[in-house]
Amino acid sequence: MNERQALSAFAALGQEHRLRVVRVLVTAGPAGLAAGVLAETVGVAGNTLSFHLKELAHAGLIASRREGRSVVYSAAYAGLSDLVRFLMRDCCQGHPEVCAPAVAALAACDCATGDTARA
């Protein structure tokens, strides 16, 4: 991810409904959620949600697919991982203790089972 792409992602996440959409979709996992369910969960009207989804998709943070008559949205885990990697790329600078809290937070997520350790 380059700086321009990171700026696009941060701009997309810099709005409360969009951030909420991404968090809901990350929680939903790869199966994602149908647009109607997502709108209800986030608490926005369908037409408003469409605008936000377009911005998030353009930033590479979510993906969509058609299932029958529904459009299902899911988190674009590769894009989200790239954003985290962009932030952490220059972390530590020879001092691993600086990044230890971030690494520990990421390690607390058991992605194989979907469980997240809670402190």
mmCIF file of C-alpha atoms in Angstrom, residues 1-94:
data_model
loop_
_atom_site.group_PDB
_atom_site.id
_atom_site.type_symbol
_atom_site.label_atom_id
_atom_site.label_comp_id
_atom_site.label_asym_id
_atom_site.label_seq_id
_atom_site.Cartn_x
_atom_site.Cartn_y
_atom_site.Cartn_z
ATOM 1 C CA MET A 1 0.000 0.000 0.000
ATOM 2 C CA ASN A 2 1.350 3.401 -0.887
ATOM 3 C CA GLU A 3 0.665 6.710 0.820
ATOM 4 C CA ARG A 4 -2.094 7.723 -1.618
ATOM 5 C CA GLN A 5 -3.952 4.445 -1.007
ATOM 6 C CA ALA A 6 -3.553 4.818 2.757
ATOM 7 C CA LEU A 7 -4.951 8.350 2.616
ATOM 8 C CA SER A 8 -7.954 7.081 0.673
ATOM 9 C CA ALA A 9 -8.537 4.341 3.247
ATOM 10 C CA PHE A 10 -8.223 6.714 6.182
ATOM 11 C CA ALA A 11 -10.558 9.216 4.524
ATOM 12 C CA ALA A 12 -13.109 6.451 4.017
ATOM 13 C CA LEU A 13 -12.800 5.346 7.654
ATOM 14 C CA GLY A 14 -12.985 8.923 8.927
ATOM 15 C CA GLN A 15 -16.792 8.930 8.982
ATOM 16 C CA GLU A 16 -18.721 7.258 11.796
ATOM 17 C CA HIS A 17 -21.097 5.156 9.680
ATOM 18 C CA ARG A 18 -18.297 3.906 7.456
ATOM 19 C CA LEU A 19 -16.149 2.950 10.409
ATOM 20 C CA ARG A 20 -19.145 1.172 11.917
ATOM 21 C CA VAL A 21 -19.769 -0.677 8.619
ATOM 22 C CA VAL A 22 -16.189 -1.944 8.492
ATOM 23 C CA ARG A 23 -16.285 -3.065 12.122
ATOM 24 C CA VAL A 24 -19.607 -4.877 11.587
ATOM 25 C CA LEU A 25 -18.297 -6.579 8.448
ATOM 26 C CA VAL A 26 -15.061 -7.641 10.136
ATOM 27 C CA THR A 27 -17.171 -9.189 12.894
ATOM 28 C CA ALA A 28 -19.446 -10.881 10.331
ATOM 29 C CA GLY A 29 -16.474 -12.682 8.806
ATOM 30 C CA PRO A 30 -15.989 -13.779 5.200
ATOM 31 C CA ALA A 31 -19.682 -14.683 4.802
ATOM 32 C CA GLY A 32 -20.503 -10.981 5.084
ATOM 33 C CA LEU A 33 -23.958 -9.465 5.344
ATOM 34 C CA ALA A 34 -26.712 -8.635 2.885
ATOM 35 C CA ALA A 35 -27.140 -4.917 2.267
ATOM 36 C CA GLY A 36 -30.503 -4.755 4.076
ATOM 37 C CA VAL A 37 -29.178 -6.502 7.169
ATOM 38 C CA LEU A 38 -26.107 -4.300 7.130
ATOM 39 C CA ALA A 39 -28.214 -1.123 6.892
ATOM 40 C CA GLU A 40 -30.352 -2.241 9.822
ATOM 41 C CA THR A 41 -27.343 -3.251 11.911
ATOM 42 C CA VAL A 42 -25.524 0.025 11.293
ATOM 43 C CA GLY A 43 -28.703 2.068 11.670
ATOM 44 C CA VAL A 44 -28.736 3.960 8.371
ATOM 45 C CA ALA A 45 -31.176 4.146 5.468
ATOM 46 C CA GLY A 46 -30.410 2.003 2.441
ATOM 47 C CA ASN A 47 -29.693 4.902 0.096
ATOM 48 C CA THR A 48 -27.332 6.477 2.637
ATOM 49 C CA LEU A 49 -25.631 3.135 3.152
ATOM 50 C CA SER A 50 -25.061 2.774 -0.597
ATOM 51 C CA PHE A 51 -23.088 6.006 -0.632
ATOM 52 C CA HIS A 52 -20.904 4.846 2.265
ATOM 53 C CA LEU A 53 -20.395 1.384 0.777
ATOM 54 C CA LYS A 54 -19.221 2.919 -2.494
ATOM 55 C CA GLU A 55 -16.584 4.960 -0.642
ATOM 56 C CA LEU A 56 -15.369 1.947 1.339
ATOM 57 C CA ALA A 57 -15.212 -0.242 -1.770
ATOM 58 C CA HIS A 58 -13.310 2.452 -3.669
ATOM 59 C CA ALA A 59 -10.781 2.533 -0.805
ATOM 60 C CA GLY A 60 -10.379 -1.269 -1.031
ATOM 61 C CA LEU A 61 -11.749 -1.931 2.455
ATOM 62 C CA ILE A 62 -14.880 -3.892 1.548
ATOM 63 C CA ALA A 63 -16.014 -6.182 -1.251
ATOM 64 C CA SER A 64 -19.418 -7.127 -2.607
ATOM 65 C CA ARG A 65 -20.908 -10.088 -4.387
ATOM 66 C CA ARG A 66 -24.339 -10.928 -5.714
ATOM 67 C CA GLU A 67 -26.189 -13.861 -4.165
ATOM 68 C CA GLY A 68 -29.485 -14.297 -5.942
ATOM 69 C CA ARG A 69 -31.345 -11.019 -5.590
ATOM 70 C CA SER A 70 -29.200 -9.788 -2.720
ATOM 71 C CA VAL A 71 -25.894 -7.979 -2.662
ATOM 72 C CA VAL A 72 -23.684 -9.268 0.141
ATOM 73 C CA TYR A 73 -20.869 -7.134 1.521
ATOM 74 C CA SER A 74 -17.817 -8.386 3.360
ATOM 75 C CA ALA A 75 -14.625 -6.937 4.747
ATOM 76 C CA ALA A 76 -11.714 -6.898 2.319
ATOM 77 C CA TYR A 77 -9.247 -8.447 4.727
ATOM 78 C CA ALA A 78 -6.320 -8.006 2.342
ATOM 79 C CA GLY A 79 -6.983 -4.260 2.118
ATOM 80 C CA LEU A 80 -7.382 -3.942 5.871
ATOM 81 C CA SER A 81 -4.178 -5.920 6.427
ATOM 82 C CA ASP A 82 -2.350 -3.694 3.962
ATOM 83 C CA LEU A 83 -3.496 -0.628 5.908
ATOM 84 C CA VAL A 84 -2.228 -2.052 9.205
ATOM 85 C CA ARG A 85 1.016 -3.073 7.524
ATOM 86 C CA PHE A 86 1.380 0.462 6.102
ATOM 87 C CA LEU A 87 1.024 1.914 9.603
ATOM 88 C CA MET A 88 3.427 -0.524 11.170
ATOM 89 C CA ARG A 89 6.004 -0.699 8.356
ATOM 90 C CA ASP A 90 8.547 1.514 10.058
ATOM 91 C CA CYS A 91 7.646 0.531 13.592
ATOM 92 C CA CYS A 92 10.365 -0.178 16.088
ATOM 93 C CA GLN A 93 13.396 1.241 14.286
ATOM 94 C CA GLY A 94 15.535 -1.223 16.213
#
